[in-house]
Amino acid sequence: IPEKTPLKATVTGTIEAHGVVVEKLHFQSKPGLYVTANVYRPHNKEGRKLPAIVYVCGHSGKGRDGCKTAFQDHGFWFANNGYVCIILDTLQLGEIPGVHHGTYGRPWGHLTAWGVKDAEKMKNHNRFWWHDLGYSPAAVECWNGIRAIDYLCTRSDVDPDKIGVTGISGGGAATFWIAAADERVKVAVPVSGMSDLDFYIKQKGVNGHCDCMFLHNTYQWDWTTIAALVAPRPMLFANSDKDPIFPMDANRRIIAKLKTAYGLYGKEPLVEEYVSVGGHDYRPDLRIAIFNFFNKRLKGDPTTKVEDSAKYTPLKGRELRVFPEDKDLPKDAINHRIDEVFIPAAKVVLPAKGKFAEWKKGMIDKLRSKSFPDFRGRLPAGKGYLSMDSLFVRTAERHAVVIPSKKGMDLAPLLVLVDIPNPPEKRIEILVVNENAKHDLVLVSPVGDSGFPWSRQSPPNFVERLHVLLGQSVDKGKIRDFTESIRFLKEEWKLQDLRVGGYGRDGVLVAYAALFEPSIKEVIIIDPPKSHKDGPHFLNVMRVLDIPEALGLLAPTPLTIVGGNDPAFDRTAEIYRLAGAADKLKRK
C-alpha cells in the first residue's frame, strides 16, 4: 500500500450553476500524481455535515476538459439533494493524462496536442512489463478514489460516516475496487462494471475492455470474490439487459453469488439488483434507481420523490477545467509515467558472506510466492508420444514439441534448448561444437513459441491478457512446458547432467527452468535481456528481483553468458562470487 503523503488539495476556482457551488479542485494522491476533480456542494448555510459521494468516471473522452465534465448532471443532482459529490477524472482521460492502455490498444491521440513530454513514448502500447511489476491502472484508479475519501474527510461539510461511491463502466469497475479496499465506503452502486471469468475468458469478453478494468489475479480467485468483499455494506448491482460487454447471463451469476455472500452475514436484503432495458449507457430509470438507493441506504430517506438528473443543462467543459490553460498545468506532474513508479521494483540486498545458501532459499521462496505459486513442488514429467520425426510431450497445461538432432534419439544430448526459427540458435550449436565435437542437440518448442506462436494483435492480445486473469503468464507456461519436457527426456532416455540453453528471452526461460529442476547441471544463454521489462514476463517478478539476480541464483550451477559483458551482469558475477562459485560463471 502506498504511503499516504500530503494531498496538497487546492481549489483553483468556483462556479455557481443550477443552485449549487462547483469547486474546481486538484490534489496529489502521491507526490506529483495529480487528480483533477470537480466538487459539487449545496450552499449549506446551516453548516450541517452532509453525506458525500465519490463519483468515478468511465471512458468518456472529453479531451483537455477531462472526463469528469461528461457526468456533471450527477454532481448537480447530488448537490441539489443534500450531498457533497466529488467527480474524479480518470488517469488516462483527465486534464493531465496517463495511460490505461498498456497491453490493449493505443492511448488516445490527443496526448501530443496536450504537450505531454513523453507522448510519443506513451503511444507504445507494448507494456507487458506491467505484469512483471504487478501494475495495473486499476490500482491507480482505486488509490485515487481512496485518497478522494481522505480529502472528503477533511471537509467540515462532510459526514465521514456517510460516504458512498458510484460510477458506470470503467467507473463501475473502480467502484468495486474502492469499496472493496476501503471500508469507509458505506454504500456502493457499481453500474455496468464487472463480469466474471466465464465471460471474460470463455466468451473472450476481455477483448472489450482496456487494462484499467482488471487487476492481476495473482492468487487465482473466482473473479467475483472482489465484489463479495463489499459485503455486508449496502450495494446496488446495476446493469443493462442488452449490454454486450457486461452480458446478463454473467450478471445473473454475479448477483446470485452476492446474495449468497450477503446471506452469510444474515444481510441478504442489503444487496439489490437493478436492470435497465437497453445498451451500455445511463437512462432515466437507471439514474433514478441509483439516486433512490443512495437516499434510502446512505441518507436513510426511502420516501422522497426522486427526479432524473437529465434536467440539468450541462456547462461547457472548459468552464469546469481545474487548469484553465495549458500554461497552468503543473510541471512536476508524473501522471504520464506513473506506471514506472507507482509500484517500485525490488531492490535486492545481496547475501552476507557465508549466508548464500540461506539467501538463495529465501529468494526462491519469494519467487514461488509472488510469481510461481503453482511451482511449489517439483514439476512432473510430461507424457510423450512420437509423430513423424518429432516427439510431442503433453505437459500439465498443453503440449511441447521436442525435435531431436539428425543423430536421432540414441545419443544423450549435451544441450537441450528452446527452439526459435532464427539464426541465433546456430550460435549456440557452434559454441557447443567448439567445446565438444561429439555433442548432440535437442530443440524444445513450447506452445505459443517458435512454429506454434500465439496470435498477437493489439487490441486485444487475447491470449496474453487472459493468462493474467488466471494468475498466469504465457512465459511461465513456457517454463512449465520446457521443464516437463526435460523431465520426460531424463526419465525416458536415462540422461544425466543435462545442459540447457537458449537465445535472448528464451535463454532467461531456461535459466528459470534450472532454478526449479535440479537435473539441469549447466546453463548456456546468448544475449539475454538485462531486465524483465524486455521480457520474459512473469506476474510480480520485479517485486522480487530482476534478471541479473535471477541468473545469480543459479550459483553454483555452471553458467555461460555469451554477450554478457554488459555492466548489468556484474551483479550476476558478484552473486556467484558471494556463493564461492566465481569460476563457474563465464562471460563471453
XYZ file of C-alpha atoms in Angstrom:
588
model
C 0.000 0.000 0.000
C 1.483 3.394 -0.934
C 2.280 5.861 1.812
C -0.424 8.450 2.406
C 1.504 11.627 1.650
C 0.067 15.164 1.996
C -2.745 15.725 -0.503
C -1.916 19.402 -1.120
C -5.561 19.916 -2.100
C -6.045 23.166 -3.983
C -9.228 24.840 -5.224
C -8.373 26.835 -8.349
C -11.808 28.397 -8.770
C -15.529 28.072 -8.153
C -18.624 28.440 -10.289
C -22.302 28.606 -9.358
C -24.897 26.899 -11.524
C -28.255 25.160 -11.057
C -28.401 26.294 -7.452
C -25.126 24.682 -6.340
C -21.467 25.603 -5.982
C -18.889 23.749 -8.067
C -15.304 23.802 -6.798
C -12.506 23.153 -9.278
C -10.054 21.058 -7.299
C -6.798 19.185 -7.667
C -4.950 17.050 -5.143
C -1.905 14.791 -5.288
C -2.664 11.185 -4.408
C 1.103 10.612 -4.477
C 3.708 13.347 -4.899
C 3.328 14.503 -8.497
C 0.325 12.257 -9.244
C -2.312 14.921 -9.822
C -6.009 14.135 -9.595
C -8.279 16.753 -11.148
C -11.853 16.880 -9.885
C -14.999 18.926 -9.502
C -16.726 19.109 -6.110
C -20.462 19.807 -6.233
C -21.951 21.093 -2.960
C -25.119 22.766 -1.787
C -24.870 26.222 -0.274
C -25.444 24.565 3.144
C -25.922 27.779 5.085
C -26.771 25.729 8.177
C -23.245 24.318 8.281
C -24.516 20.719 8.514
C -22.342 17.673 7.870
C -23.664 16.060 4.707
C -23.377 12.608 3.157
C -20.801 12.500 0.354
C -20.439 10.668 -2.939
C -17.226 9.746 -4.756
C -18.181 9.609 -8.437
C -15.633 7.721 -10.563
C -15.838 8.220 -14.318
C -15.992 5.813 -17.201
C -14.215 6.159 -20.536
C -15.666 9.396 -21.839
C -13.145 11.289 -23.941
C -13.618 14.991 -23.311
C -10.069 15.937 -24.206
C -8.402 18.699 -22.280
C -11.544 19.295 -20.161
C -11.304 15.858 -18.546
C -13.911 13.097 -18.492
C -15.413 14.495 -15.275
C -17.285 17.052 -17.378
C -19.297 14.267 -19.080
C -21.014 13.298 -15.830
C -21.741 16.721 -14.351
C -25.516 16.086 -14.229
C -24.880 13.563 -11.433
C -22.944 16.159 -9.492
C -25.741 18.691 -9.821
C -28.385 16.173 -8.735
C -26.453 15.035 -5.659
C -25.696 18.602 -4.538
C -29.293 19.702 -5.023
C -30.436 16.757 -2.920
C -28.241 17.325 0.096
C -24.961 15.574 -0.797
C -21.399 16.674 -1.421
C -20.236 14.971 -4.632
C -16.662 14.809 -5.916
C -16.314 13.722 -9.564
C -12.820 12.444 -10.340
C -11.036 12.481 -13.673
C -9.541 9.130 -14.632
C -5.807 8.698 -15.102
C -5.977 8.428 -18.882
C -8.804 10.840 -19.616
C -8.064 13.579 -17.128
C -6.649 17.029 -17.590
C -3.165 15.583 -17.032
C -3.219 12.272 -18.909
C -1.558 8.961 -18.104
C -2.057 5.560 -19.705
C -4.799 2.964 -19.304
C -3.881 1.070 -22.471
C -0.604 -0.676 -21.730
C -1.347 -4.076 -23.267
C -4.583 -3.179 -25.035
C -4.607 -0.697 -27.896
C -3.087 2.750 -28.002
C -3.520 5.753 -25.722
C -5.829 8.442 -27.014
C -4.376 10.508 -29.828
C -4.650 13.886 -28.128
C -1.623 13.323 -25.888
C 0.768 15.140 -28.201
C -1.686 18.006 -28.619
C -1.717 18.403 -24.858
C 2.027 18.858 -24.801
C 2.741 15.712 -22.773
C 6.511 15.404 -22.591
C 6.673 11.670 -23.419
C 3.566 11.479 -25.593
C 5.290 9.592 -28.404
C 6.669 7.063 -25.942
C 3.217 6.640 -24.419
C 1.811 5.609 -27.794
C 3.755 2.371 -27.489
C 1.188 0.024 -26.010
C 3.549 -2.944 -25.766
C 3.894 -2.634 -21.991
C 3.735 -6.246 -20.914
C 6.298 -5.365 -18.255
C 3.269 -4.091 -16.318
C 2.743 -7.758 -15.499
C 6.273 -8.073 -14.096
C 5.608 -5.229 -11.654
C 2.088 -6.364 -10.872
C 0.964 -2.961 -12.126
C -2.466 -2.153 -13.488
C -4.022 1.295 -13.931
C -6.877 -0.198 -11.898
C -4.546 0.261 -8.926
C -4.161 3.965 -9.644
C -7.922 4.459 -10.047
C -8.507 2.627 -6.766
C -5.824 4.646 -4.972
C -7.106 7.952 -6.326
C -10.566 7.036 -5.040
C -9.195 6.187 -1.591
C -7.345 9.499 -1.446
C -10.527 11.297 -2.561
C -12.186 9.823 0.535
C -9.239 11.109 2.584
C -9.901 14.547 1.121
C -13.652 14.412 1.817
C -12.931 13.503 5.434
C -11.013 16.789 5.838
C -14.035 18.874 4.837
C -16.189 20.463 7.517
C -19.335 19.910 5.419
C -18.886 16.127 5.035
C -20.076 13.401 7.385
C -17.196 10.868 7.254
C -19.567 8.094 8.333
C -21.800 8.590 5.292
C -19.676 8.138 2.178
C -20.802 6.348 -0.973
C -19.186 5.557 -4.305
C -20.634 5.054 -7.783
C -19.806 5.205 -11.488
C -20.549 3.486 -14.780
C -18.365 1.249 -16.980
C -14.750 1.946 -16.016
C -16.247 3.870 -13.115
C -18.342 0.819 -12.232
C -15.182 -1.270 -12.052
C -13.437 1.390 -9.955
C -16.468 1.409 -7.631
C -15.785 -2.258 -6.881
C -12.056 -1.665 -6.325
C -12.577 1.301 -3.993
C -15.443 -0.179 -1.986
C -13.600 -3.485 -1.574
C -10.386 -1.774 -0.462
C -11.775 0.947 1.815
C -14.430 0.183 4.420
C -15.141 3.891 4.874
C -17.373 3.380 1.832
C -20.764 2.708 3.414
C -22.826 2.315 0.216
C -21.680 1.200 -3.259
C -23.541 1.421 -6.566
C -21.402 -0.078 -9.372
C -23.063 0.356 -12.776
C -22.059 -1.979 -15.611
C -18.587 -2.510 -14.170
C -17.919 -6.217 -13.602
C -18.410 -9.510 -15.354
C -16.995 -12.911 -14.441
C -14.225 -15.185 -15.709
C -16.695 -17.300 -17.643
C -17.457 -14.275 -19.823
C -14.029 -12.642 -19.828
C -12.246 -15.823 -20.876
C -14.626 -18.440 -22.302
C -16.543 -15.832 -24.277
C -13.482 -13.623 -24.870
C -15.102 -10.703 -23.101
C -11.662 -9.428 -22.080
C -11.327 -8.206 -25.662
C -13.892 -5.489 -24.965
C -12.034 -3.911 -22.060
C -8.825 -1.991 -21.504
C -6.321 -2.573 -18.711
C -7.986 -0.398 -16.050
C -10.821 -2.940 -15.854
C -8.562 -5.682 -14.497
C -6.183 -6.334 -11.670
C -3.757 -9.262 -11.749
C -5.344 -12.380 -10.349
C -2.171 -13.482 -8.556
C -3.926 -15.744 -6.066
C -6.317 -17.188 -8.678
C -9.578 -16.085 -7.097
C -13.005 -16.541 -8.526
C -13.130 -13.032 -10.002
C -16.398 -12.076 -8.297
C -14.820 -12.593 -4.877
C -13.703 -8.979 -5.315
C -17.362 -7.898 -5.365
C -18.084 -10.058 -2.320
C -15.528 -8.056 -0.312
C -18.064 -5.210 -0.193
C -20.461 -7.366 1.864
C -22.343 -6.698 4.092
C -22.374 -2.977 3.241
C -25.344 -1.931 1.071
C -24.809 -2.417 -2.657
C -26.988 -1.855 -5.708
C -25.690 -4.017 -8.568
C -26.972 -2.025 -11.563
C -26.770 -3.145 -15.195
C -28.471 -3.017 -18.585
C -30.090 -6.010 -20.225
C -28.589 -5.516 -23.693
C -25.051 -4.529 -22.683
C -22.642 -6.537 -24.892
C -19.619 -6.032 -22.627
C -21.454 -6.890 -19.393
C -23.969 -9.538 -20.528
C -26.941 -10.595 -18.481
C -26.000 -14.279 -18.133
C -22.869 -13.210 -16.237
C -24.834 -10.600 -14.263
C -27.190 -13.327 -13.102
C -24.281 -15.442 -11.889
C -22.747 -12.483 -10.038
C -25.927 -11.375 -8.244
C -26.554 -14.984 -7.172
C -23.084 -15.124 -5.585
C -23.578 -11.732 -3.975
C -26.868 -12.888 -2.471
C -25.041 -15.881 -1.034
C -22.238 -13.718 0.374
C -24.635 -11.254 1.978
C -26.738 -14.164 3.231
C -23.742 -15.469 5.189
C -23.981 -12.246 7.209
C -27.741 -12.518 7.507
C -27.891 -9.318 5.407
C -29.196 -10.511 2.037
C -31.669 -7.567 1.716
C -28.716 -5.132 1.666
C -27.680 -6.224 -1.839
C -30.144 -5.298 -4.551
C -30.165 -5.609 -8.322
C -31.484 -3.189 -10.899
C -31.676 -3.985 -14.607
C -32.428 -1.256 -17.131
C -33.686 -2.018 -20.638
C -31.128 -1.005 -23.231
C -27.433 -0.936 -24.037
C -24.290 0.230 -22.259
C -25.423 3.661 -21.086
C -27.366 5.624 -18.491
C -31.127 6.051 -18.967
C -33.647 7.925 -16.805
C -34.875 4.819 -14.980
C -31.294 3.760 -14.204
C -30.336 7.151 -12.812
C -33.484 7.312 -10.684
C -32.799 3.821 -9.279
C -29.275 4.903 -8.313
C -30.425 8.101 -6.612
C -33.234 6.305 -4.783
C -30.790 3.723 -3.450
C -28.430 6.352 -2.046
C -31.344 8.231 -0.492
C -32.554 5.046 1.169
C -29.272 3.484 2.251
C -26.970 6.488 2.828
C -29.398 9.201 3.922
C -31.976 6.903 5.470
C -34.702 8.528 3.360
C -36.800 5.965 1.450
C -39.759 8.239 0.698
C -38.568 11.436 -1.021
C -39.614 11.515 -4.672
C -36.589 11.450 -6.988
C -36.345 13.266 -10.299
C -33.943 12.424 -13.115
C -30.727 14.447 -13.386
C -31.178 14.981 -17.130
C -32.977 18.253 -16.374
C -29.651 19.938 -15.654
C -28.313 21.625 -18.791
C -24.593 20.853 -18.899
C -21.995 23.571 -18.648
C -19.293 23.886 -21.261
C -16.444 21.592 -20.296
C -13.945 24.428 -20.418
C -15.805 26.154 -17.586
C -15.085 23.175 -15.309
C -11.365 22.922 -16.013
C -9.155 22.836 -12.946
C -6.203 24.128 -15.003
C -7.754 26.633 -17.426
C -4.841 26.957 -19.845
C -2.011 24.632 -20.859
C 0.450 27.009 -19.237
C -1.271 26.326 -15.910
C -0.524 22.585 -15.970
C 1.927 21.607 -13.206
C 5.483 20.994 -14.346
C 6.131 18.339 -11.686
C 3.293 16.005 -12.760
C 4.249 12.336 -13.097
C 0.882 11.107 -14.413
C 2.370 10.198 -17.799
C 4.937 7.866 -16.201
C 3.093 6.683 -13.112
C 3.239 3.103 -14.402
C 7.017 3.218 -13.948
C 6.958 4.432 -10.341
C 3.624 3.522 -8.746
C 4.894 0.074 -7.772
C 8.644 0.201 -7.135
C 10.794 -2.606 -8.425
C 12.541 -4.636 -5.725
C 15.972 -3.562 -4.557
C 17.652 -6.855 -3.790
C 20.061 -6.935 -0.876
C 22.838 -9.397 -1.673
C 23.779 -12.089 0.836
C 26.309 -11.564 3.586
C 29.462 -13.660 3.460
C 28.718 -17.275 4.342
C 24.932 -16.761 4.031
C 24.454 -17.546 0.336
C 22.535 -20.820 0.724
C 20.097 -19.254 3.194
C 19.674 -16.180 0.983
C 19.098 -18.292 -2.139
C 16.407 -20.354 -0.452
C 14.659 -17.200 0.763
C 14.724 -15.612 -2.690
C 13.349 -18.719 -4.404
C 10.612 -18.952 -1.769
C 9.670 -15.336 -2.574
C 9.630 -16.126 -6.288
C 7.339 -19.061 -5.713
C 5.009 -16.995 -3.533
C 4.758 -13.965 -5.836
C 5.251 -15.364 -9.329
C 5.244 -19.169 -9.340
C 2.765 -20.317 -6.663
C 1.964 -23.479 -8.630
C 5.683 -24.439 -8.845
C 5.964 -25.319 -5.146
C 6.694 -28.982 -5.707
C 8.930 -30.427 -8.378
C 7.182 -30.231 -11.737
C 6.129 -33.634 -13.095
C 7.414 -35.303 -16.235
C 5.344 -34.799 -19.344
C 3.792 -37.637 -21.324
C 5.490 -38.238 -24.657
C 4.437 -39.756 -27.952
C 6.110 -39.882 -31.362
C 4.745 -38.312 -34.522
C 6.835 -38.373 -37.681
C 10.306 -37.088 -36.764
C 9.180 -35.210 -33.695
C 8.295 -36.089 -30.161
C 5.204 -34.470 -28.680
C 5.194 -34.017 -24.921
C 1.877 -33.443 -23.223
C 2.599 -31.165 -20.273
C 0.251 -30.288 -17.425
C -1.038 -27.266 -19.340
C -0.756 -28.113 -23.056
C 1.909 -29.571 -25.422
C 5.533 -29.030 -26.250
C 7.337 -30.320 -29.325
C 10.761 -31.950 -28.992
C 12.874 -32.073 -32.142
C 15.961 -34.318 -31.882
C 19.018 -33.623 -33.989
C 19.775 -35.664 -37.080
C 21.761 -38.069 -34.951
C 18.463 -39.328 -33.587
C 17.448 -40.068 -30.041
C 20.073 -42.709 -29.358
C 22.744 -40.328 -28.138
C 22.460 -38.375 -24.916
C 22.068 -34.707 -25.855
C 24.652 -32.417 -24.372
C 22.355 -29.461 -24.858
C 18.595 -29.008 -24.750
C 17.483 -25.595 -25.885
C 14.378 -23.627 -26.667
C 13.770 -23.755 -30.379
C 13.484 -20.454 -32.237
C 13.302 -20.316 -36.035
C 16.061 -17.742 -36.267
C 19.805 -17.997 -36.990
C 20.953 -17.083 -33.449
C 20.324 -20.637 -32.269
C 23.116 -21.710 -34.603
C 25.476 -19.637 -32.480
C 24.626 -21.922 -29.569
C 25.267 -25.018 -31.670
C 28.591 -23.636 -32.900
C 29.539 -22.807 -29.334
C 28.848 -26.351 -28.208
C 30.593 -27.883 -31.232
C 33.716 -25.930 -30.399
C 33.620 -27.303 -26.873
C 32.766 -30.877 -27.742
C 32.600 -32.185 -31.287
C 30.595 -35.236 -30.211
C 27.693 -33.211 -28.938
C 24.088 -33.871 -29.730
C 21.303 -31.307 -29.760
C 17.603 -31.381 -28.888
C 15.250 -28.476 -29.536
C 12.119 -27.952 -27.424
C 9.302 -25.795 -28.782
C 6.935 -24.718 -26.012
C 3.378 -23.994 -27.079
C 2.963 -20.375 -28.082
C 6.534 -20.211 -29.331
C 8.543 -20.994 -32.441
C 6.442 -22.790 -35.043
C 3.321 -22.606 -32.872
C 3.078 -18.933 -31.863
C 0.168 -17.322 -30.065
C -1.575 -14.754 -32.180
C -0.628 -11.214 -31.196
C -2.798 -8.260 -32.019
C -3.363 -5.108 -30.054
C -6.125 -4.849 -29.294
C -6.848 -7.381 -27.965
C -3.723 -9.543 -27.276
C -6.280 -12.032 -26.028
C -4.045 -14.967 -25.052
C -1.519 -12.960 -23.065
C -4.161 -10.914 -21.285
C -6.382 -13.860 -20.365
C -3.397 -15.580 -18.717
C -3.126 -12.668 -16.276
C -6.794 -13.068 -15.307
C -5.943 -16.655 -14.393
C -2.890 -15.711 -12.340
C -0.562 -16.956 -15.072
C 1.600 -15.655 -17.890
C 2.422 -17.049 -21.311
C 6.118 -17.135 -20.463
C 5.545 -19.014 -17.221
C 3.689 -21.620 -19.268
C 6.754 -21.938 -21.489
C 8.904 -22.690 -18.438
C 6.477 -25.429 -17.457
C 6.482 -26.866 -20.992
C 10.275 -26.821 -21.139
C 10.792 -28.252 -17.655
C 8.286 -31.065 -18.054
C 9.868 -31.939 -21.415
C 13.271 -32.051 -19.691
C 11.871 -34.386 -17.041
C 10.440 -36.645 -19.754
C 13.743 -36.776 -21.632
C 15.649 -37.534 -18.463
C 13.339 -40.336 -17.375
C 12.834 -41.912 -20.809
C 16.422 -41.600 -22.042
C 18.052 -42.057 -18.630
C 20.053 -38.877 -19.155
C 22.459 -37.422 -16.631
C 23.908 -33.940 -16.233
C 21.607 -32.153 -18.637
C 22.795 -28.903 -20.175
C 20.257 -26.360 -21.398
C 20.468 -23.207 -23.456
C 18.575 -20.511 -25.271
C 18.877 -17.211 -27.066
C 17.623 -13.863 -25.784
C 14.440 -14.107 -23.747
C 14.426 -17.882 -24.233
C 17.785 -18.049 -22.507
C 16.212 -16.491 -19.439
C 13.360 -19.014 -19.621
C 15.763 -21.951 -19.452
C 17.636 -20.266 -16.605
C 14.405 -20.137 -14.590
C 13.744 -23.766 -15.523
C 17.129 -24.613 -13.998
C 16.060 -22.953 -10.730
C 13.145 -25.356 -10.435
C 14.641 -28.512 -11.988
C 17.713 -29.942 -10.180
C 18.599 -32.345 -13.012
C 19.816 -29.355 -15.079
C 23.546 -29.129 -14.467
C 24.639 -26.350 -16.818
C 23.068 -23.303 -18.489
C 24.264 -21.519 -21.648
C 22.480 -18.364 -22.791
C 23.205 -15.882 -25.544
C 22.396 -12.167 -25.499
C 19.896 -12.231 -22.640
C 17.882 -9.063 -21.916
C 19.157 -7.029 -18.971
C 15.733 -6.608 -17.383
C 12.344 -8.284 -17.309
C 10.968 -5.050 -18.767
C 12.195 -6.534 -22.065
C 10.829 -9.999 -21.203
C 10.247 -12.735 -20.437
C 7.215 -11.723 -18.388
C 6.066 -13.285 -15.115
C 3.493 -11.812 -12.758
C 5.080 -9.718 -9.996
C 8.609 -10.965 -10.656
C 10.154 -7.484 -10.469
C 8.721 -7.140 -6.976
C 11.241 -9.855 -6.059
C 14.244 -9.465 -8.392
C 15.338 -8.784 -11.948
C 17.215 -10.876 -14.498
C 20.797 -10.330 -13.224
C 19.792 -11.524 -9.727
C 17.772 -14.430 -11.144
C 20.830 -15.619 -13.059
C 22.895 -15.252 -9.894
C 20.506 -17.622 -8.084
C 21.762 -20.402 -10.363
C 25.067 -20.487 -8.474
C 26.916 -22.800 -8.134
C 25.473 -24.285 -11.363
C 27.881 -23.559 -14.260
C 26.560 -20.625 -16.307
C 27.848 -19.224 -19.596
C 26.522 -15.835 -20.740
C 27.501 -15.073 -24.326
C 27.145 -11.340 -24.769
C 27.114 -10.999 -21.014
C 29.696 -8.252 -20.632
C 27.091 -5.567 -20.032
C 27.579 -3.955 -16.594
C 24.129 -5.225 -15.560
C 25.606 -8.718 -15.325
C 28.284 -7.553 -12.920
C 25.515 -8.143 -10.414
C 25.332 -11.791 -11.511
C 29.111 -12.114 -11.188
C 29.008 -10.630 -7.665
C 26.405 -13.176 -6.565
C 28.487 -16.032 -7.971
C 31.474 -14.639 -6.065
C 29.498 -14.480 -2.824
C 28.431 -18.088 -3.440
C 32.078 -19.132 -3.709
C 31.494 -20.132 -7.340
C 33.144 -17.327 -9.299
C 34.889 -19.868 -11.510
C 31.533 -21.362 -12.543
C 30.446 -18.200 -14.392
C 31.767 -17.472 -17.902
C 31.033 -14.186 -19.661
C 31.905 -14.123 -23.358
